CSV table of C-alpha atoms in Angstrom, one decimal:
chain,number,residue,atom,x,y,z
A,1,UNK,CA,103.8,-75.6,111.5
A,2,UNK,CA,111.2,-74.7,113.4
A,3,UNK,CA,110.4,-75.5,114.1
A,4,UNK,CA,107.1,-74.8,113.2
A,5,UNK,CA,109.9,-74.2,114.7
A,6,UNK,CA,111.4,-74.2,111.3
A,7,UNK,CA,109.4,-75.4,108.4
A,8,UNK,CA,110.7,-75.4,104.9
A,9,UNK,CA,109.3,-72.0,104.3
A,10,UNK,CA,111.5,-70.5,107.0
A,11,UNK,CA,114.4,-71.4,104.7
A,12,UNK,CA,112.9,-70.6,101.3
A,13,UNK,CA,110.3,-67.9,101.9
A,14,UNK,CA,109.5,-65.5,99.0
A,15,UNK,CA,109.0,-61.8,99.5
A,16,UNK,CA,109.6,-61.6,103.2
A,17,UNK,CA,107.7,-58.9,105.0
A,18,UNK,CA,110.1,-56.5,106.6
A,19,UNK,CA,107.3,-54.2,108.0
A,20,UNK,CA,108.0,-54.4,111.7
A,21,UNK,CA,108.0,-50.8,113.0
A,22,UNK,CA,110.3,-49.6,115.7
A,23,UNK,CA,108.6,-49.6,119.1
A,24,UNK,CA,106.4,-52.6,118.6
A,25,UNK,CA,107.9,-54.6,121.5
A,26,UNK,CA,104.4,-54.5,123.0
A,27,UNK,CA,101.0,-53.4,121.8
A,28,UNK,CA,100.9,-50.8,124.6
A,29,UNK,CA,103.9,-49.0,123.1
A,30,UNK,CA,101.9,-47.8,120.1
A,31,UNK,CA,101.4,-44.1,120.1
A,32,UNK,CA,98.2,-44.2,118.1
A,33,UNK,CA,96.5,-47.6,118.4
A,34,UNK,CA,93.5,-46.6,116.2
A,35,UNK,CA,95.8,-46.1,113.2
A,36,UNK,CA,97.9,-49.2,113.7
A,37,UNK,CA,97.4,-52.9,114.1
A,38,UNK,CA,100.1,-55.1,115.7
A,39,UNK,CA,100.5,-58.7,114.7
A,40,UNK,CA,102.5,-61.2,116.9
A,41,UNK,CA,103.7,-64.1,114.7
A,42,UNK,CA,106.4,-66.7,114.3
A,43,UNK,CA,109.8,-66.2,112.7
A,44,UNK,CA,108.6,-67.8,109.4
A,45,UNK,CA,105.9,-65.3,108.7
A,46,UNK,CA,106.2,-64.0,105.1
A,47,UNK,CA,103.9,-62.3,102.6
A,48,UNK,CA,104.7,-60.3,99.5
A,49,UNK,CA,105.1,-56.7,100.4
A,50,UNK,CA,102.6,-55.6,97.8
A,51,UNK,CA,99.8,-57.4,99.8
A,52,UNK,CA,100.8,-55.8,103.0
A,53,UNK,CA,100.8,-52.4,101.2
A,54,UNK,CA,97.3,-53.3,99.9
A,55,UNK,CA,96.0,-54.0,103.4
A,56,UNK,CA,97.5,-50.7,104.7
A,57,UNK,CA,96.0,-48.7,101.8
A,58,UNK,CA,92.5,-50.3,102.0
A,59,UNK,CA,92.2,-50.1,105.8
A,60,UNK,CA,94.2,-47.0,106.5
A,61,UNK,CA,96.0,-49.0,109.2
A,62,UNK,CA,99.8,-49.4,109.6
A,63,UNK,CA,100.6,-53.1,110.0
A,64,UNK,CA,103.4,-53.8,112.5
A,65,UNK,CA,104.9,-57.3,112.6
A,66,UNK,CA,106.5,-58.6,115.7
A,67,UNK,CA,108.1,-62.0,115.3
A,68,UNK,CA,108.5,-64.3,118.3
A,69,UNK,CA,110.0,-67.8,117.8
A,70,UNK,CA,107.8,-70.7,116.8
A,71,UNK,CA,104.3,-72.0,117.4
A,72,UNK,CA,105.1,-73.3,120.9
A,73,UNK,CA,106.7,-70.0,121.9
A,74,UNK,CA,103.8,-68.0,120.5
A,75,UNK,CA,101.3,-70.2,122.4
A,76,UNK,CA,103.2,-69.7,125.7
A,77,UNK,CA,103.5,-65.9,125.3
A,78,UNK,CA,99.8,-65.5,124.5
A,79,UNK,CA,98.7,-68.0,127.2
A,80,UNK,CA,100.8,-66.2,129.9
A,81,UNK,CA,99.5,-62.7,129.1
A,82,UNK,CA,95.6,-62.9,128.9
A,83,UNK,CA,94.1,-59.5,129.0
A,84,UNK,CA,97.5,-57.8,128.7
A,85,UNK,CA,98.6,-58.8,125.2
A,86,UNK,CA,101.8,-57.9,123.4
A,87,UNK,CA,99.8,-57.2,120.1
A,88,UNK,CA,96.3,-57.0,118.7
A,89,UNK,CA,96.3,-60.3,116.9
A,90,UNK,CA,98.4,-63.5,116.8
A,91,UNK,CA,99.2,-65.6,113.7
A,92,UNK,CA,101.0,-69.0,113.7
A,93,UNK,CA,99.7,-70.9,116.7
A,94,UNK,CA,98.9,-74.4,115.2
A,95,UNK,CA,96.5,-77.1,116.2
A,96,UNK,CA,99.1,-78.9,118.4
A,97,UNK,CA,99.1,-75.9,120.7
A,98,UNK,CA,95.7,-74.2,120.1
A,99,UNK,CA,94.1,-75.5,123.2
A,100,UNK,CA,96.5,-73.6,125.5
A,101,UNK,CA,95.5,-70.0,124.7
A,102,UNK,CA,91.9,-71.0,124.6
A,103,UNK,CA,92.1,-72.5,128.1
A,104,UNK,CA,93.9,-69.4,129.3
A,105,UNK,CA,91.1,-67.2,128.0
A,106,UNK,CA,93.6,-65.1,126.1
A,107,UNK,CA,91.6,-64.7,122.9
A,108,UNK,CA,88.7,-62.5,121.9
A,109,UNK,CA,85.9,-64.2,119.9
A,110,UNK,CA,85.4,-63.3,116.3
A,111,UNK,CA,84.0,-65.2,113.3
A,112,UNK,CA,85.1,-63.8,109.9
A,113,UNK,CA,82.3,-63.7,107.3
A,114,UNK,CA,84.9,-65.2,104.9
A,115,UNK,CA,85.5,-68.3,107.1
A,116,UNK,CA,82.5,-70.1,105.6
A,117,UNK,CA,84.4,-70.5,102.3
A,118,UNK,CA,86.7,-73.1,103.8
A,119,UNK,CA,88.4,-72.0,107.0
A,120,UNK,CA,85.5,-72.9,109.2
A,121,UNK,CA,86.1,-76.6,108.4
A,122,UNK,CA,89.4,-76.4,110.4
A,123,UNK,CA,88.0,-74.6,113.5
A,124,UNK,CA,88.6,-75.8,117.0
A,125,UNK,CA,85.6,-77.8,118.0
A,126,UNK,CA,83.6,-76.1,120.7
A,127,UNK,CA,85.6,-72.9,120.3
A,128,UNK,CA,85.0,-72.1,116.7
A,129,UNK,CA,85.1,-68.3,117.2
A,130,UNK,CA,88.4,-68.2,119.1
A,131,UNK,CA,90.9,-69.0,116.3
A,132,UNK,CA,90.5,-68.8,112.5
A,133,UNK,CA,92.3,-71.3,110.3
A,134,UNK,CA,94.5,-69.7,107.6
A,135,UNK,CA,96.7,-72.4,106.2
A,136,UNK,CA,97.6,-76.1,106.2
A,137,UNK,CA,101.2,-77.5,106.4
A,138,UNK,CA,100.7,-81.3,106.2
A,139,UNK,CA,103.5,-83.2,108.0
A,140,UNK,CA,104.6,-86.1,105.9
A,141,UNK,CA,107.6,-88.3,105.2
A,142,UNK,CA,109.8,-87.1,102.4
A,143,UNK,CA,111.9,-89.3,100.1
A,144,UNK,CA,115.0,-88.5,98.1
A,145,UNK,CA,113.9,-90.3,94.9
A,146,UNK,CA,117.1,-89.4,93.1
A,147,UNK,CA,119.2,-91.1,95.9
A,148,UNK,CA,117.2,-94.3,95.6
A,149,UNK,CA,117.4,-94.3,91.8
A,150,UNK,CA,121.2,-93.8,92.0
A,151,UNK,CA,121.5,-96.8,94.4
A,152,UNK,CA,119.1,-99.0,92.4
A,153,UNK,CA,116.8,-99.4,95.4
A,154,UNK,CA,113.0,-99.1,95.3
A,155,UNK,CA,112.0,-96.1,97.4
A,156,UNK,CA,109.4,-96.6,100.2
A,157,UNK,CA,105.8,-95.9,99.1
A,158,UNK,CA,104.2,-96.2,102.5
A,159,UNK,CA,104.9,-95.3,106.1
A,160,UNK,CA,104.7,-99.1,106.8
A,161,UNK,CA,107.8,-99.7,104.7
A,162,UNK,CA,110.2,-97.9,107.1
A,163,UNK,CA,110.4,-100.8,109.5
A,164,UNK,CA,111.7,-103.1,106.7
A,165,UNK,CA,115.4,-104.2,106.6
A,166,UNK,CA,115.7,-102.5,103.1
A,167,UNK,CA,115.4,-99.1,104.8
A,168,UNK,CA,117.5,-99.7,107.8
A,169,UNK,CA,119.5,-96.6,109.0
A,170,UNK,CA,118.0,-94.5,106.2
A,171,UNK,CA,115.4,-92.4,108.1
A,172,UNK,CA,115.8,-89.3,110.3
A,173,UNK,CA,112.9,-87.9,112.4
A,174,UNK,CA,112.5,-85.1,114.9
A,175,UNK,CA,112.0,-85.3,118.7
A,176,UNK,CA,108.3,-84.5,119.2
A,177,UNK,CA,109.1,-82.8,122.5
A,178,UNK,CA,111.2,-80.2,120.7
A,179,UNK,CA,109.9,-80.0,117.2
A,180,UNK,CA,106.5,-79.1,115.8
A,181,UNK,CA,106.8,-81.4,112.7
A,182,UNK,CA,108.2,-84.0,115.0
A,183,UNK,CA,105.1,-83.9,117.1
A,184,UNK,CA,103.0,-83.9,113.9
A,185,UNK,CA,104.7,-87.1,112.8
A,186,UNK,CA,104.1,-88.7,116.2
A,187,UNK,CA,100.4,-87.7,115.9
A,188,UNK,CA,100.2,-89.1,112.4
A,189,UNK,CA,101.4,-92.5,113.7
A,190,UNK,CA,98.9,-92.4,116.6
A,191,UNK,CA,96.1,-91.6,114.1
A,192,UNK,CA,97.1,-94.3,111.7
A,193,UNK,CA,98.1,-97.1,113.9
A,194,UNK,CA,95.9,-96.4,117.0
A,195,UNK,CA,96.8,-98.7,119.9
A,196,UNK,CA,99.7,-100.1,117.9
A,197,UNK,CA,101.4,-96.8,117.3
A,198,UNK,CA,104.2,-97.4,119.8
A,199,UNK,CA,104.8,-100.9,118.4
A,200,UNK,CA,105.4,-99.1,115.1
A,201,UNK,CA,107.9,-96.8,116.8
A,202,UNK,CA,109.6,-99.7,118.4
A,203,UNK,CA,110.0,-101.1,114.9
A,204,UNK,CA,111.4,-97.8,113.7
A,205,UNK,CA,113.9,-97.6,116.6
A,206,UNK,CA,115.0,-101.2,115.9
A,207,UNK,CA,115.5,-100.4,112.3
A,208,UNK,CA,118.0,-97.6,113.0
A,209,UNK,CA,115.9,-94.4,112.9
A,210,UNK,CA,117.8,-91.3,113.9
A,211,UNK,CA,116.2,-88.8,116.1
A,212,UNK,CA,117.3,-85.1,116.2
A,213,UNK,CA,116.0,-82.1,117.9
A,214,UNK,CA,114.6,-80.1,115.0
A,215,UNK,CA,113.7,-79.8,111.3
A,216,UNK,CA,116.7,-77.6,110.4
A,217,UNK,CA,119.2,-80.3,111.4
A,218,UNK,CA,117.1,-83.2,109.9
A,219,UNK,CA,116.3,-81.6,106.5
A,220,UNK,CA,119.1,-79.2,105.8
A,221,UNK,CA,122.0,-81.2,107.4
A,222,UNK,CA,121.1,-84.9,107.4
A,223,UNK,CA,118.6,-85.4,104.5
A,224,UNK,CA,120.5,-86.4,101.4
A,225,UNK,CA,118.6,-83.9,99.2
A,226,UNK,CA,119.0,-81.1,101.7
A,227,UNK,CA,121.6,-78.3,101.7
A,228,UNK,CA,124.1,-80.5,103.6
A,229,UNK,CA,123.7,-83.5,101.3
A,230,UNK,CA,123.6,-85.9,104.3
A,231,UNK,CA,123.3,-89.6,104.4
A,232,UNK,CA,119.6,-90.0,105.1
A,233,UNK,CA,117.3,-90.3,102.1
A,234,UNK,CA,114.1,-90.4,104.2
A,235,UNK,CA,113.0,-87.5,106.5
A,236,UNK,CA,110.0,-86.0,108.2
A,237,UNK,CA,109.0,-82.7,106.5
A,238,UNK,CA,105.9,-81.4,104.8
A,239,UNK,CA,103.8,-82.5,101.8
A,240,UNK,CA,104.8,-79.1,100.2
A,241,UNK,CA,108.5,-79.6,100.6
A,242,UNK,CA,109.0,-81.3,97.2
A,243,UNK,CA,107.9,-78.0,95.6
A,244,UNK,CA,111.2,-76.5,96.7
A,245,UNK,CA,113.4,-79.6,96.4
A,246,UNK,CA,113.4,-81.2,93.0
A,247,UNK,CA,114.0,-85.0,92.9
A,248,UNK,CA,112.0,-85.6,96.1
A,249,UNK,CA,108.5,-86.6,96.9
A,250,UNK,CA,106.2,-87.0,99.9
A,251,UNK,CA,104.6,-90.2,101.1
A,252,UNK,CA,101.0,-89.2,101.4
A,253,UNK,CA,99.4,-92.1,103.2
A,254,UNK,CA,100.2,-90.9,106.7
A,255,UNK,CA,100.3,-87.1,106.8
A,256,UNK,CA,99.2,-85.1,109.8
A,257,UNK,CA,97.1,-82.0,109.0
A,258,UNK,CA,99.0,-79.2,110.8
A,259,UNK,CA,96.7,-76.1,110.8
A,260,UNK,CA,97.9,-72.5,111.5
A,261,UNK,CA,95.5,-70.0,113.0
A,262,UNK,CA,95.0,-66.3,113.5
A,263,UNK,CA,93.2,-64.9,116.5
A,264,UNK,CA,92.4,-61.6,118.2
A,265,UNK,CA,94.1,-61.2,121.6
A,266,UNK,CA,91.9,-60.3,124.6
A,267,UNK,CA,92.6,-56.8,125.7
A,268,UNK,CA,93.8,-55.7,122.2
A,269,UNK,CA,94.1,-51.9,121.8
A,270,UNK,CA,92.8,-52.2,118.3
A,271,UNK,CA,90.4,-55.1,118.1
A,272,UNK,CA,88.6,-53.6,115.1
A,273,UNK,CA,91.8,-53.5,113.2
A,274,UNK,CA,92.6,-57.0,114.3
A,275,UNK,CA,89.2,-58.2,112.8
A,276,UNK,CA,90.2,-56.5,109.5
A,277,UNK,CA,93.5,-58.4,109.7
A,278,UNK,CA,91.7,-61.7,110.2
A,279,UNK,CA,89.6,-61.0,107.1
A,280,UNK,CA,92.7,-60.0,105.2
A,281,UNK,CA,94.4,-63.4,105.9
A,282,UNK,CA,91.4,-65.2,104.4
A,283,UNK,CA,91.1,-62.9,101.3
A,284,UNK,CA,91.6,-64.5,97.9
A,285,UNK,CA,94.9,-62.6,97.3
A,286,UNK,CA,96.5,-63.7,100.5
A,287,UNK,CA,95.3,-67.3,100.2
A,288,UNK,CA,96.7,-67.5,96.7
A,289,UNK,CA,100.0,-66.1,97.8
A,290,UNK,CA,100.5,-68.6,100.7
A,291,UNK,CA,102.1,-71.5,98.7
A,292,UNK,CA,104.9,-69.5,97.3
A,293,UNK,CA,105.3,-67.1,100.2
A,294,UNK,CA,105.2,-69.6,103.1
A,295,UNK,CA,105.2,-73.1,101.5
A,296,UNK,CA,101.8,-74.0,102.9
A,297,UNK,CA,98.4,-74.9,101.5
A,298,UNK,CA,95.5,-72.4,101.7
A,299,UNK,CA,92.4,-73.4,103.6
A,300,UNK,CA,89.9,-71.4,101.5
A,301,UNK,CA,88.2,-73.6,98.8
A,302,UNK,CA,88.9,-73.1,95.2
A,303,UNK,CA,92.1,-71.1,95.8
A,304,UNK,CA,94.3,-71.5,92.7
A,305,UNK,CA,97.6,-73.4,93.3
A,306,UNK,CA,100.9,-72.9,91.4
A,307,UNK,CA,101.0,-75.3,88.4
A,308,UNK,CA,104.2,-77.0,89.6
A,309,UNK,CA,102.6,-77.8,93.0
A,310,UNK,CA,99.9,-79.8,91.3
A,311,UNK,CA,102.7,-82.0,89.9
A,312,UNK,CA,105.4,-82.0,92.6
A,313,UNK,CA,103.5,-81.2,95.8
A,314,UNK,CA,99.9,-82.2,95.6
A,315,UNK,CA,97.9,-81.9,98.9
A,316,UNK,CA,97.2,-85.2,100.5
A,317,UNK,CA,93.8,-86.6,99.8
A,318,UNK,CA,93.5,-87.9,103.4
A,319,UNK,CA,95.2,-86.7,106.5
A,320,UNK,CA,95.3,-87.6,110.2
A,321,UNK,CA,93.3,-84.9,112.0
A,322,UNK,CA,92.9,-84.5,115.7
A,323,UNK,CA,91.0,-82.1,117.9
A,324,UNK,CA,93.4,-79.7,119.6
A,325,UNK,CA,91.7,-80.4,122.9
A,326,UNK,CA,92.4,-84.1,122.5
A,327,UNK,CA,96.0,-83.4,121.7
A,328,UNK,CA,96.4,-81.1,124.7
A,329,UNK,CA,94.8,-83.7,127.0
A,330,UNK,CA,97.1,-86.5,125.9
A,331,UNK,CA,100.3,-84.8,124.9
A,332,UNK,CA,102.3,-85.5,128.0
A,333,UNK,CA,101.2,-89.2,128.2
A,334,UNK,CA,102.1,-89.7,124.5
A,335,UNK,CA,105.5,-88.1,124.9
A,336,UNK,CA,106.2,-90.3,128.0
A,337,UNK,CA,105.3,-93.4,126.0
A,338,UNK,CA,107.4,-92.2,123.0
A,339,UNK,CA,110.5,-91.6,125.2
A,340,UNK,CA,110.1,-95.0,126.8
A,341,UNK,CA,109.9,-96.6,123.4
A,342,UNK,CA,112.5,-94.7,121.3
A,343,UNK,CA,115.0,-93.5,124.0
A,344,UNK,CA,116.5,-90.8,121.8
């Protein structure tokens, strides 16, 4: 989704790609654009080096990785430079920000022939050829089951439970104005409770919910199962987080489907190489590597999942899904209502 600013995978990524070449501060700095392809991505991007090597060997292209903050920062950079991109392709803009680069006409259309195997189901309505879905990182409430067992208290099993007195002062969430998963959780409540979403937030606020700026602080410092062994046994994170944190589980009745996309930047010096990179991200090998490399779910159907994920981090059967255009249209109004209700 950091944050997407910092998702769990930013902390526990396997096989980080360290392939950024010197001189890739902008696509224009490449000395031979036909032999290189430049990818602009978020700080959490990670793939096994052997897959990057395979791409370079099969295409004859050198892959340069330029990391630039989180999903929101990526969206801003791309949207402010239409036609004069800093790379050939961008990976990591999610569906909470996808409408911005599309409105800015900063993307070059492309439909991968591999998208029909699953990715197409997550395309932006009306702009299906602008961004290609690569992975899902479903935002969900996470529970420290070991903490509740130790205290002899039944853990919550639904998002509805968090307003009950039993769970007073036990939950930490993120500010949706500063956190991608924080925004995802706000959207999940809007999708689940509709017109009563802010009544729910009023109940959360009255029951002692703590609001912090980002996932790093919430999960690693305040969550009782996190690195800091904090005092909060309920936290907003991802459905995949329990795969990396034994003794925890996700509440799957209110997850928001956060989708990450790859797109070709308008004005790319190597648009042909960028198209090959889009296809590469949808390939069976990359899709199968995503769970352990970046702690996300693949979008391509029938992609094998790690055995322990099926037990500890199953993908939600139902998620809140919203069109990025709808999110973009209503974001500021929802944030204004949220601030008036919660007053973080």
